[in-house]
mmCIF file of C-alpha atoms in Angstrom:
data_model
loop_
_atom_site.group_PDB
_atom_site.id
_atom_site.type_symbol
_atom_site.label_atom_id
_atom_site.label_comp_id
_atom_site.label_asym_id
_atom_site.label_seq_id
_atom_site.Cartn_x
_atom_site.Cartn_y
_atom_site.Cartn_z
ATOM 1 C CA UNK A 1 6.468 -2.958 11.874
ATOM 2 C CA UNK A 2 9.903 -3.627 13.359
ATOM 3 C CA UNK A 3 9.148 -6.808 15.303
ATOM 4 C CA UNK A 4 5.850 -8.246 16.428
ATOM 5 C CA UNK A 5 6.300 -7.382 20.092
ATOM 6 C CA UNK A 6 7.179 -3.750 19.353
ATOM 7 C CA UNK A 7 3.675 -3.170 18.040
ATOM 8 C CA UNK A 8 2.121 -3.952 21.363
ATOM 9 C CA UNK A 9 4.602 -1.816 23.264
ATOM 10 C CA UNK A 10 3.340 1.249 21.397
ATOM 11 C CA UNK A 11 -0.363 0.426 21.526
ATOM 12 C CA UNK A 12 -1.222 3.223 23.946
ATOM 13 C CA UNK A 13 0.525 5.813 21.836
ATOM 14 C CA UNK A 14 -1.005 4.815 18.524
ATOM 15 C CA UNK A 15 -4.479 4.566 19.981
ATOM 16 C CA UNK A 16 -4.192 8.187 21.057
ATOM 17 C CA UNK A 17 -3.131 9.113 17.539
ATOM 18 C CA UNK A 18 -5.914 7.150 15.902
ATOM 19 C CA UNK A 19 -8.519 9.809 16.515
ATOM 20 C CA UNK A 20 -6.538 12.234 14.362
ATOM 21 C CA UNK A 21 -6.516 9.926 11.330
ATOM 22 C CA UNK A 22 -9.886 10.935 9.987
ATOM 23 C CA UNK A 23 -9.303 12.344 6.529
ATOM 24 C CA UNK A 24 -7.321 11.710 3.391
ATOM 25 C CA UNK A 25 -5.529 14.034 1.035
ATOM 26 C CA UNK A 26 -7.835 15.195 -1.758
ATOM 27 C CA UNK A 27 -5.807 14.886 -4.927
ATOM 28 C CA UNK A 28 -6.629 15.254 -8.633
ATOM 29 C CA UNK A 29 -6.691 12.490 -11.203
ATOM 30 C CA UNK A 30 -3.439 12.001 -13.104
ATOM 31 C CA UNK A 31 -3.242 14.075 -16.281
ATOM 32 C CA UNK A 32 -1.267 11.262 -17.905
ATOM 33 C CA UNK A 33 -2.645 7.746 -17.499
ATOM 34 C CA UNK A 34 -2.973 4.400 -19.207
ATOM 35 C CA UNK A 35 -6.073 3.703 -21.246
ATOM 36 C CA UNK A 36 -8.829 1.343 -20.214
ATOM 37 C CA UNK A 37 -8.523 -1.796 -22.307
ATOM 38 C CA UNK A 38 -11.172 -3.983 -23.861
ATOM 39 C CA UNK A 39 -8.887 -6.984 -24.175
ATOM 40 C CA UNK A 40 -9.117 -9.597 -21.445
ATOM 41 C CA UNK A 41 -6.050 -10.021 -19.267
ATOM 42 C CA UNK A 42 -4.591 -8.997 -15.937
ATOM 43 C CA UNK A 43 -1.711 -6.681 -15.061
ATOM 44 C CA UNK A 44 0.338 -6.103 -11.926
ATOM 45 C CA UNK A 45 1.882 -3.204 -10.050
ATOM 46 C CA UNK A 46 4.206 -3.336 -7.027
ATOM 47 C CA UNK A 47 4.018 -0.554 -4.433
ATOM 48 C CA UNK A 48 5.657 0.070 -1.075
ATOM 49 C CA UNK A 49 4.377 2.515 1.516
ATOM 50 C CA UNK A 50 4.841 1.478 5.122
ATOM 51 C CA UNK A 51 3.629 -1.757 6.645
ATOM 52 C CA UNK A 52 2.261 -4.083 3.978
ATOM 53 C CA UNK A 53 -0.671 -5.010 6.213
ATOM 54 C CA UNK A 54 -2.303 -1.649 5.547
ATOM 55 C CA UNK A 55 -1.521 -1.515 1.843
ATOM 56 C CA UNK A 56 -3.005 -4.950 1.369
ATOM 57 C CA UNK A 57 -6.120 -4.028 3.340
ATOM 58 C CA UNK A 58 -6.726 -0.909 1.238
ATOM 59 C CA UNK A 59 -6.131 -2.335 -2.217
ATOM 60 C CA UNK A 60 -8.243 -5.423 -1.568
ATOM 61 C CA UNK A 61 -11.153 -2.973 -1.476
ATOM 62 C CA UNK A 62 -10.372 -1.313 -4.813
ATOM 63 C CA UNK A 63 -12.557 -1.924 -7.859
ATOM 64 C CA UNK A 64 -10.889 -4.028 -10.522
ATOM 65 C CA UNK A 65 -8.290 -5.519 -8.172
ATOM 66 C CA UNK A 66 -8.408 -9.308 -8.096
ATOM 67 C CA UNK A 67 -5.491 -10.113 -5.786
ATOM 68 C CA UNK A 68 -3.079 -8.363 -3.432
ATOM 69 C CA UNK A 69 -0.001 -10.135 -2.076
ATOM 70 C CA UNK A 70 2.214 -8.852 0.727
ATOM 71 C CA UNK A 71 5.929 -9.213 0.159
ATOM 72 C CA UNK A 72 9.357 -7.671 -0.238
ATOM 73 C CA UNK A 73 11.104 -5.921 -3.112
ATOM 74 C CA UNK A 74 14.362 -4.067 -3.620
ATOM 75 C CA UNK A 75 16.814 -6.565 -2.156
ATOM 76 C CA UNK A 76 18.085 -10.085 -2.734
ATOM 77 C CA UNK A 77 16.386 -13.454 -2.415
ATOM 78 C CA UNK A 78 18.618 -14.380 0.518
ATOM 79 C CA UNK A 79 17.275 -11.547 2.663
ATOM 80 C CA UNK A 80 13.623 -11.672 1.566
ATOM 81 C CA UNK A 81 12.281 -12.668 4.970
ATOM 82 C CA UNK A 82 10.655 -10.700 7.764
ATOM 83 C CA UNK A 83 13.444 -11.089 10.300
ATOM 84 C CA UNK A 84 16.127 -9.822 7.918
ATOM 85 C CA UNK A 85 14.030 -7.057 6.363
ATOM 86 C CA UNK A 86 13.137 -5.719 9.819
ATOM 87 C CA UNK A 87 16.773 -4.686 10.304
ATOM 88 C CA UNK A 88 16.341 -2.063 7.587
ATOM 89 C CA UNK A 89 19.665 -2.967 5.958
ATOM 90 C CA UNK A 90 18.613 -5.368 3.188
ATOM 91 C CA UNK A 91 17.488 -2.873 0.556
ATOM 92 C CA UNK A 92 14.039 -4.419 0.641
ATOM 93 C CA UNK A 93 10.866 -2.445 1.153
ATOM 94 C CA UNK A 94 7.713 -4.012 2.514
ATOM 95 C CA UNK A 95 5.510 -3.974 -0.566
ATOM 96 C CA UNK A 96 2.382 -5.352 -2.170
ATOM 97 C CA UNK A 97 1.893 -6.848 -5.607
ATOM 98 C CA UNK A 98 -1.483 -5.765 -6.934
ATOM 99 C CA UNK A 99 -3.129 -7.769 -9.698
ATOM 100 C CA UNK A 100 -5.816 -5.798 -11.509
ATOM 101 C CA UNK A 101 -8.084 -5.771 -14.537
ATOM 102 C CA UNK A 102 -7.129 -2.820 -16.809
ATOM 103 C CA UNK A 103 -10.624 -2.822 -18.296
ATOM 104 C CA UNK A 104 -12.021 -1.838 -14.896
ATOM 105 C CA UNK A 105 -9.340 0.413 -13.405
ATOM 106 C CA UNK A 106 -6.277 2.210 -14.729
ATOM 107 C CA UNK A 107 -2.735 2.261 -13.426
ATOM 108 C CA UNK A 108 -3.121 5.964 -12.662
ATOM 109 C CA UNK A 109 -6.239 5.373 -10.588
ATOM 110 C CA UNK A 110 -4.332 2.824 -8.503
ATOM 111 C CA UNK A 111 -1.630 5.449 -7.945
ATOM 112 C CA UNK A 112 -4.285 7.945 -6.887
ATOM 113 C CA UNK A 113 -5.423 5.520 -4.179
ATOM 114 C CA UNK A 114 -1.781 4.969 -3.203
ATOM 115 C CA UNK A 115 -1.019 8.674 -2.813
ATOM 116 C CA UNK A 116 -4.287 9.781 -1.236
ATOM 117 C CA UNK A 117 -5.455 7.138 1.235
ATOM 118 C CA UNK A 118 -2.983 4.230 1.395
ATOM 119 C CA UNK A 119 -0.054 6.100 2.971
ATOM 120 C CA UNK A 120 1.670 9.468 3.419
ATOM 121 C CA UNK A 121 3.964 9.909 0.396
ATOM 122 C CA UNK A 122 5.866 12.798 1.995
ATOM 123 C CA UNK A 123 7.418 10.750 4.803
ATOM 124 C CA UNK A 124 10.978 9.518 4.332
ATOM 125 C CA UNK A 125 11.885 5.997 5.473
ATOM 126 C CA UNK A 126 8.899 5.727 7.776
ATOM 127 C CA UNK A 127 5.111 5.563 8.030
ATOM 128 C CA UNK A 128 3.396 6.474 11.271
ATOM 129 C CA UNK A 129 4.958 4.471 14.119
ATOM 130 C CA UNK A 130 7.110 2.365 11.766
ATOM 131 C CA UNK A 131 10.627 3.661 11.095
ATOM 132 C CA UNK A 132 13.261 2.320 8.699
ATOM 133 C CA UNK A 133 14.146 2.096 5.011
ATOM 134 C CA UNK A 134 11.886 -0.939 4.701
ATOM 135 C CA UNK A 135 8.929 1.413 5.185
ATOM 136 C CA UNK A 136 9.909 3.865 2.455
ATOM 137 C CA UNK A 137 7.445 5.110 -0.133
ATOM 138 C CA UNK A 138 8.321 3.513 -3.466
ATOM 139 C CA UNK A 139 6.789 2.612 -6.810
ATOM 140 C CA UNK A 140 8.468 -0.365 -8.478
ATOM 141 C CA UNK A 141 7.799 0.004 -12.191
ATOM 142 C CA UNK A 142 7.900 -2.955 -14.566
ATOM 143 C CA UNK A 143 7.945 -1.023 -17.848
ATOM 144 C CA UNK A 144 8.529 2.453 -19.245
ATOM 145 C CA UNK A 145 4.839 3.267 -19.363
ATOM 146 C CA UNK A 146 4.495 2.680 -15.625
ATOM 147 C CA UNK A 147 7.638 4.710 -14.941
ATOM 148 C CA UNK A 148 6.451 7.627 -17.054
ATOM 149 C CA UNK A 149 2.950 7.752 -15.583
ATOM 150 C CA UNK A 150 4.255 7.523 -12.013
ATOM 151 C CA UNK A 151 6.907 10.217 -12.407
ATOM 152 C CA UNK A 152 4.562 12.559 -14.273
ATOM 153 C CA UNK A 153 1.929 12.153 -11.566
ATOM 154 C CA UNK A 154 4.449 12.925 -8.821
ATOM 155 C CA UNK A 155 5.519 16.053 -10.708
ATOM 156 C CA UNK A 156 1.871 17.037 -11.164
ATOM 157 C CA UNK A 157 1.092 16.692 -7.456
ATOM 158 C CA UNK A 158 4.235 18.536 -6.406
ATOM 159 C CA UNK A 159 3.525 21.410 -8.774
ATOM 160 C CA UNK A 160 -0.041 21.643 -7.497
ATOM 161 C CA UNK A 161 1.277 21.668 -3.909
ATOM 162 C CA UNK A 162 -1.307 19.086 -2.911
ATOM 163 C CA UNK A 163 0.823 18.158 0.098
ATOM 164 C CA UNK A 164 2.534 20.507 2.518
ATOM 165 C CA UNK A 165 5.854 18.776 1.851
ATOM 166 C CA UNK A 166 7.402 17.428 -1.363
ATOM 167 C CA UNK A 167 6.560 13.854 -2.293
ATOM 168 C CA UNK A 168 9.349 11.495 -1.197
ATOM 169 C CA UNK A 169 8.172 8.499 -3.226
ATOM 170 C CA UNK A 170 10.948 6.729 -5.122
ATOM 171 C CA UNK A 171 10.318 5.440 -8.644
ATOM 172 C CA UNK A 172 12.622 2.495 -9.323
ATOM 173 C CA UNK A 173 12.703 -0.499 -11.616
ATOM 174 C CA UNK A 174 11.228 -3.772 -10.390
ATOM 175 C CA UNK A 175 13.775 -6.577 -10.359
ATOM 176 C CA UNK A 176 11.928 -9.144 -8.285
ATOM 177 C CA UNK A 177 9.019 -9.425 -5.878
ATOM 178 C CA UNK A 178 9.200 -11.984 -3.056
ATOM 179 C CA UNK A 179 6.031 -13.166 -1.334
ATOM 180 C CA UNK A 180 6.043 -12.619 2.440
ATOM 181 C CA UNK A 181 5.414 -15.298 5.031
ATOM 182 C CA UNK A 182 1.913 -16.754 5.167
ATOM 183 C CA UNK A 183 1.095 -15.197 8.550
ATOM 184 C CA UNK A 184 1.414 -11.728 6.996
ATOM 185 C CA UNK A 185 -1.103 -12.401 4.232
ATOM 186 C CA UNK A 186 -4.533 -10.832 4.895
ATOM 187 C CA UNK A 187 -3.423 -9.922 8.404
ATOM 188 C CA UNK A 188 -6.031 -7.162 8.705
ATOM 189 C CA UNK A 189 -8.812 -9.569 7.737
ATOM 190 C CA UNK A 190 -7.633 -12.263 10.143
ATOM 191 C CA UNK A 191 -7.039 -9.881 13.057
ATOM 192 C CA UNK A 192 -9.304 -6.845 12.583
ATOM 193 C CA UNK A 193 -9.272 -6.074 16.315
ATOM 194 C CA UNK A 194 -5.481 -5.969 16.547
ATOM 195 C CA UNK A 195 -4.627 -2.536 18.059
ATOM 196 C CA UNK A 196 -2.194 -1.736 15.265
ATOM 197 C CA UNK A 197 -4.803 -2.512 12.591
ATOM 198 C CA UNK A 198 -7.497 -0.525 14.402
ATOM 199 C CA UNK A 199 -5.251 2.513 14.792
ATOM 200 C CA UNK A 200 -3.358 2.586 11.515
ATOM 201 C CA UNK A 201 -5.168 0.601 8.845
ATOM 202 C CA UNK A 202 -8.931 0.646 9.382
ATOM 203 C CA UNK A 203 -8.930 4.459 8.990
ATOM 204 C CA UNK A 204 -7.271 4.042 5.578
ATOM 205 C CA UNK A 205 -9.991 1.680 4.403
ATOM 206 C CA UNK A 206 -12.568 4.064 5.819
ATOM 207 C CA UNK A 207 -11.033 6.961 3.906
ATOM 208 C CA UNK A 208 -11.140 4.965 0.682
ATOM 209 C CA UNK A 209 -14.838 4.279 1.192
ATOM 210 C CA UNK A 210 -15.526 7.926 2.059
ATOM 211 C CA UNK A 211 -13.289 9.755 -0.408
ATOM 212 C CA UNK A 212 -13.460 7.381 -3.399
ATOM 213 C CA UNK A 213 -16.828 5.627 -3.309
ATOM 214 C CA UNK A 214 -16.654 5.010 -7.058
ATOM 215 C CA UNK A 215 -13.523 2.869 -6.537
ATOM 216 C CA UNK A 216 -14.501 1.177 -3.281
ATOM 217 C CA UNK A 217 -15.849 -2.370 -3.196
ATOM 218 C CA UNK A 218 -16.578 -4.615 -0.190
ATOM 219 C CA UNK A 219 -13.878 -7.129 0.646
ATOM 220 C CA UNK A 220 -14.397 -10.561 -0.854
ATOM 221 C CA UNK A 221 -13.712 -12.886 2.066
ATOM 222 C CA UNK A 222 -12.283 -16.324 1.360
ATOM 223 C CA UNK A 223 -11.936 -17.567 4.933
ATOM 224 C CA UNK A 224 -13.488 -17.206 8.360
ATOM 225 C CA UNK A 225 -14.626 -13.697 9.148
ATOM 226 C CA UNK A 226 -13.591 -12.674 12.669
ATOM 227 C CA UNK A 227 -15.793 -9.726 13.641
ATOM 228 C CA UNK A 228 -14.159 -7.834 10.804
ATOM 229 C CA UNK A 229 -14.735 -4.133 10.201
ATOM 230 C CA UNK A 230 -13.298 -4.603 6.725
#
């Protein structure tokens, strides 16, 4: 997602690639995970893995998730805007902040969705047609439990050789999350027929529904539905 116009310049190419995006990586559950809680309360996790449009679209369909916000993390407040981040020099990654109910889904289950259907964790500084450090695969942990579970899961998947290449996902401490501009929020819901969404993001939601039916829930729409496939 370099600049808005660049997406439409590559429409023909990504549409040709879309037919190949039909399956997700089948990965095991994490051997180390947080416990389901019985105490009321919400928790958050911040993840980056390519364009935040797709990550938001996927995680809004995950059981136990109550809110997903597109934004930036890894850089300073001064550069937390789309124009600056698109240069790939700010340290920011396009990311999503996921708010979830730990009595309904665990942190490890969210990571399983992240690794299997939300993006390709073996790509370095890119996802699909989007290239740059702002599209890197990264888990921003907010405490030692999150760090430990994430790193152990990466080691588990690498040792099992689930992917043909080593996982490139970074595990770094979360300093701050900055909400992205309003026009980026729920982009896939607002513009489901956008060629980029059709080619790159609808297949991810489809894979979640197909591969993880126990975690999939229909999107809860809060605004006008525009012929959405979500």
